[in-house]
Amino acid sequence: NYRPDRAREITKAINFADFDGFNRKKVLKNIMYTTMTSYEATFTYPVAFPKEKLVNILGDVLEANGIHQFRTAETEKYA
Protein backbone atom coordinates (compact mmCIF):
# COMPACT_ATOMS: atom_id res chain seq x y z
CA ASN A 1 0.00 0.00 0.00
CA TYR A 2 2.17 2.83 -1.30
CA ARG A 3 1.06 6.26 -0.17
CA PRO A 4 3.41 9.24 -0.70
CA ASP A 5 1.67 11.14 2.10
CA ARG A 6 2.94 8.50 4.55
CA ALA A 7 6.50 8.88 3.27
CA ARG A 8 6.25 12.66 3.73
CA GLU A 9 5.03 12.19 7.32
CA ILE A 10 7.87 9.80 8.16
CA THR A 11 10.42 12.13 6.56
CA LYS A 12 9.18 15.06 8.61
CA ALA A 13 9.10 13.02 11.84
CA ILE A 14 12.71 11.95 11.38
CA ASN A 15 14.22 15.15 10.00
CA PHE A 16 12.27 18.18 11.20
CA ALA A 17 13.29 19.43 14.65
CA ASP A 18 9.96 21.26 15.01
CA PHE A 19 7.83 18.21 14.08
CA ASP A 20 4.83 18.04 16.44
CA GLY A 21 2.77 15.14 15.06
CA PHE A 22 3.57 13.04 18.12
CA ASN A 23 5.97 13.15 21.07
CA ARG A 24 9.49 11.98 20.37
CA LYS A 25 11.90 10.92 23.08
CA LYS A 26 14.87 11.96 20.99
CA VAL A 27 15.47 14.14 17.92
CA LEU A 28 17.95 12.50 15.56
CA LYS A 29 20.98 14.56 14.55
CA ASN A 30 23.70 14.17 11.94
CA ILE A 31 21.98 11.40 10.00
CA MET A 32 22.20 10.57 6.29
CA TYR A 33 18.63 10.45 5.00
CA THR A 34 17.66 9.44 1.46
CA THR A 35 14.14 9.26 0.06
CA MET A 36 13.02 6.60 -2.41
CA THR A 37 11.62 9.24 -4.78
CA SER A 38 10.97 12.97 -4.75
CA TYR A 39 7.97 13.28 -2.43
CA GLU A 40 7.92 17.04 -1.98
CA ALA A 41 9.74 19.92 -3.68
CA THR A 42 10.78 21.41 -0.33
CA PHE A 43 12.69 18.26 0.69
CA THR A 44 16.38 18.66 -0.11
CA TYR A 45 17.37 15.06 0.67
CA PRO A 46 19.10 12.82 -1.87
CA VAL A 47 16.67 10.75 -3.96
CA ALA A 48 17.41 7.07 -4.59
CA PHE A 49 15.24 6.80 -7.71
CA PRO A 50 14.73 10.17 -9.43
CA LYS A 51 12.05 10.55 -12.10
CA GLU A 52 13.09 9.43 -15.55
CA LYS A 53 11.72 10.66 -18.86
CA LEU A 54 10.00 7.63 -20.38
CA VAL A 55 9.96 7.47 -24.17
CA ASN A 56 8.20 5.15 -26.60
CA ILE A 57 5.80 3.90 -23.93
CA LEU A 58 2.80 1.73 -24.80
CA GLY A 59 0.30 4.61 -24.79
CA ASP A 60 2.44 6.57 -27.26
CA VAL A 61 2.86 3.55 -29.54
CA LEU A 62 -0.89 2.88 -29.53
CA GLU A 63 -1.68 6.53 -30.26
CA ALA A 64 0.86 6.65 -33.12
CA ASN A 65 -0.90 3.64 -34.64
CA GLY A 66 -4.39 5.11 -34.34
CA ILE A 67 -5.53 2.81 -31.54
CA HIS A 68 -7.98 4.50 -29.16
CA GLN A 69 -7.36 4.33 -25.41
CA PHE A 70 -9.25 4.93 -22.22
CA ARG A 71 -7.22 5.62 -19.08
CA THR A 72 -8.45 6.08 -15.55
CA ALA A 73 -6.76 6.35 -12.16
CA GLU A 74 -7.56 7.01 -8.54
CA THR A 75 -6.34 10.34 -7.22
CA GLU A 76 -3.97 10.56 -4.29
CA LYS A 77 -5.87 11.10 -1.05
CA TYR A 78 -4.89 13.85 1.38
CA ALA A 79 -6.15 14.13 4.94
PDB file of C-alpha atoms in Angstrom:
ATOM      1  CA  ASN A   1       0.000   0.000   0.000  1.00  0.00           C
ATOM      2  CA  TYR A   2       2.172   2.828  -1.301  1.00  0.00           C
ATOM      3  CA  ARG A   3       1.062   6.256  -0.174  1.00  0.00           C
ATOM      4  CA  PRO A   4       3.406   9.241  -0.703  1.00  0.00           C
ATOM      5  CA  ASP A   5       1.674  11.144   2.099  1.00  0.00           C
ATOM      6  CA  ARG A   6       2.943   8.503   4.549  1.00  0.00           C
ATOM      7  CA  ALA A   7       6.502   8.885   3.266  1.00  0.00           C
ATOM      8  CA  ARG A   8       6.250  12.659   3.734  1.00  0.00           C
ATOM      9  CA  GLU A   9       5.029  12.191   7.317  1.00  0.00           C
ATOM     10  CA  ILE A  10       7.869   9.803   8.165  1.00  0.00           C
ATOM     11  CA  THR A  11      10.421  12.128   6.559  1.00  0.00           C
ATOM     12  CA  LYS A  12       9.176  15.063   8.612  1.00  0.00           C
ATOM     13  CA  ALA A  13       9.096  13.025  11.838  1.00  0.00           C
ATOM     14  CA  ILE A  14      12.707  11.946  11.383  1.00  0.00           C
ATOM     15  CA  ASN A  15      14.221  15.147  10.004  1.00  0.00           C
ATOM     16  CA  PHE A  16      12.271  18.182  11.202  1.00  0.00           C
ATOM     17  CA  ALA A  17      13.291  19.425  14.655  1.00  0.00           C
ATOM     18  CA  ASP A  18       9.958  21.263  15.008  1.00  0.00           C
ATOM     19  CA  PHE A  19       7.834  18.210  14.084  1.00  0.00           C
ATOM     20  CA  ASP A  20       4.832  18.044  16.440  1.00  0.00           C
ATOM     21  CA  GLY A  21       2.767  15.140  15.060  1.00  0.00           C
ATOM     22  CA  PHE A  22       3.569  13.045  18.122  1.00  0.00           C
ATOM     23  CA  ASN A  23       5.966  13.152  21.069  1.00  0.00           C
ATOM     24  CA  ARG A  24       9.492  11.976  20.365  1.00  0.00           C
ATOM     25  CA  LYS A  25      11.898  10.917  23.078  1.00  0.00           C
ATOM     26  CA  LYS A  26      14.874  11.961  20.987  1.00  0.00           C
ATOM     27  CA  VAL A  27      15.474  14.136  17.918  1.00  0.00           C
ATOM     28  CA  LEU A  28      17.946  12.501  15.565  1.00  0.00           C
ATOM     29  CA  LYS A  29      20.984  14.564  14.553  1.00  0.00           C
ATOM     30  CA  ASN A  30      23.698  14.166  11.944  1.00  0.00           C
ATOM     31  CA  ILE A  31      21.983  11.396   9.999  1.00  0.00           C
ATOM     32  CA  MET A  32      22.197  10.570   6.293  1.00  0.00           C
ATOM     33  CA  TYR A  33      18.626  10.447   5.000  1.00  0.00           C
ATOM     34  CA  THR A  34      17.657   9.442   1.463  1.00  0.00           C
ATOM     35  CA  THR A  35      14.142   9.263   0.058  1.00  0.00           C
ATOM     36  CA  MET A  36      13.018   6.597  -2.413  1.00  0.00           C
ATOM     37  CA  THR A  37      11.615   9.237  -4.785  1.00  0.00           C
ATOM     38  CA  SER A  38      10.969  12.974  -4.752  1.00  0.00           C
ATOM     39  CA  TYR A  39       7.967  13.279  -2.432  1.00  0.00           C
ATOM     40  CA  GLU A  40       7.919  17.036  -1.981  1.00  0.00           C
ATOM     41  CA  ALA A  41       9.736  19.920  -3.683  1.00  0.00           C
ATOM     42  CA  THR A  42      10.775  21.407  -0.329  1.00  0.00           C
ATOM     43  CA  PHE A  43      12.691  18.264   0.689  1.00  0.00           C
ATOM     44  CA  THR A  44      16.383  18.658  -0.115  1.00  0.00           C
ATOM     45  CA  TYR A  45      17.372  15.064   0.667  1.00  0.00           C
ATOM     46  CA  PRO A  46      19.101  12.822  -1.874  1.00  0.00           C
ATOM     47  CA  VAL A  47      16.671  10.753  -3.963  1.00  0.00           C
ATOM     48  CA  ALA A  48      17.413   7.068  -4.590  1.00  0.00           C
ATOM     49  CA  PHE A  49      15.241   6.797  -7.713  1.00  0.00           C
ATOM     50  CA  PRO A  50      14.727  10.174  -9.428  1.00  0.00           C
ATOM     51  CA  LYS A  51      12.048  10.550 -12.102  1.00  0.00           C
ATOM     52  CA  GLU A  52      13.086   9.433 -15.552  1.00  0.00           C
ATOM     53  CA  LYS A  53      11.720  10.656 -18.863  1.00  0.00           C
ATOM     54  CA  LEU A  54       9.999   7.634 -20.382  1.00  0.00           C
ATOM     55  CA  VAL A  55       9.957   7.467 -24.173  1.00  0.00           C
ATOM     56  CA  ASN A  56       8.196   5.152 -26.597  1.00  0.00           C
ATOM     57  CA  ILE A  57       5.796   3.898 -23.930  1.00  0.00           C
ATOM     58  CA  LEU A  58       2.801   1.732 -24.800  1.00  0.00           C
ATOM     59  CA  GLY A  59       0.304   4.610 -24.787  1.00  0.00           C
ATOM     60  CA  ASP A  60       2.438   6.574 -27.264  1.00  0.00           C
ATOM     61  CA  VAL A  61       2.856   3.555 -29.544  1.00  0.00           C
ATOM     62  CA  LEU A  62      -0.894   2.876 -29.527  1.00  0.00           C
ATOM     63  CA  GLU A  63      -1.678   6.526 -30.265  1.00  0.00           C
ATOM     64  CA  ALA A  64       0.856   6.650 -33.118  1.00  0.00           C
ATOM     65  CA  ASN A  65      -0.904   3.641 -34.643  1.00  0.00           C
ATOM     66  CA  GLY A  66      -4.394   5.110 -34.337  1.00  0.00           C
ATOM     67  CA  ILE A  67      -5.531   2.809 -31.538  1.00  0.00           C
ATOM     68  CA  HIS A  68      -7.979   4.500 -29.155  1.00  0.00           C
ATOM     69  CA  GLN A  69      -7.355   4.335 -25.412  1.00  0.00           C
ATOM     70  CA  PHE A  70      -9.250   4.928 -22.216  1.00  0.00           C
ATOM     71  CA  ARG A  71      -7.223   5.616 -19.084  1.00  0.00           C
ATOM     72  CA  THR A  72      -8.454   6.082 -15.548  1.00  0.00           C
ATOM     73  CA  ALA A  73      -6.764   6.349 -12.164  1.00  0.00           C
ATOM     74  CA  GLU A  74      -7.562   7.005  -8.540  1.00  0.00           C
ATOM     75  CA  THR A  75      -6.344  10.336  -7.224  1.00  0.00           C
ATOM     76  CA  GLU A  76      -3.969  10.556  -4.292  1.00  0.00           C
ATOM     77  CA  LYS A  77      -5.872  11.097  -1.053  1.00  0.00           C
ATOM     78  CA  TYR A  78      -4.888  13.854   1.385  1.00  0.00           C
ATOM     79  CA  ALA A  79      -6.153  14.130   4.936  1.00  0.00           C
TER      80      ALA A  79
END
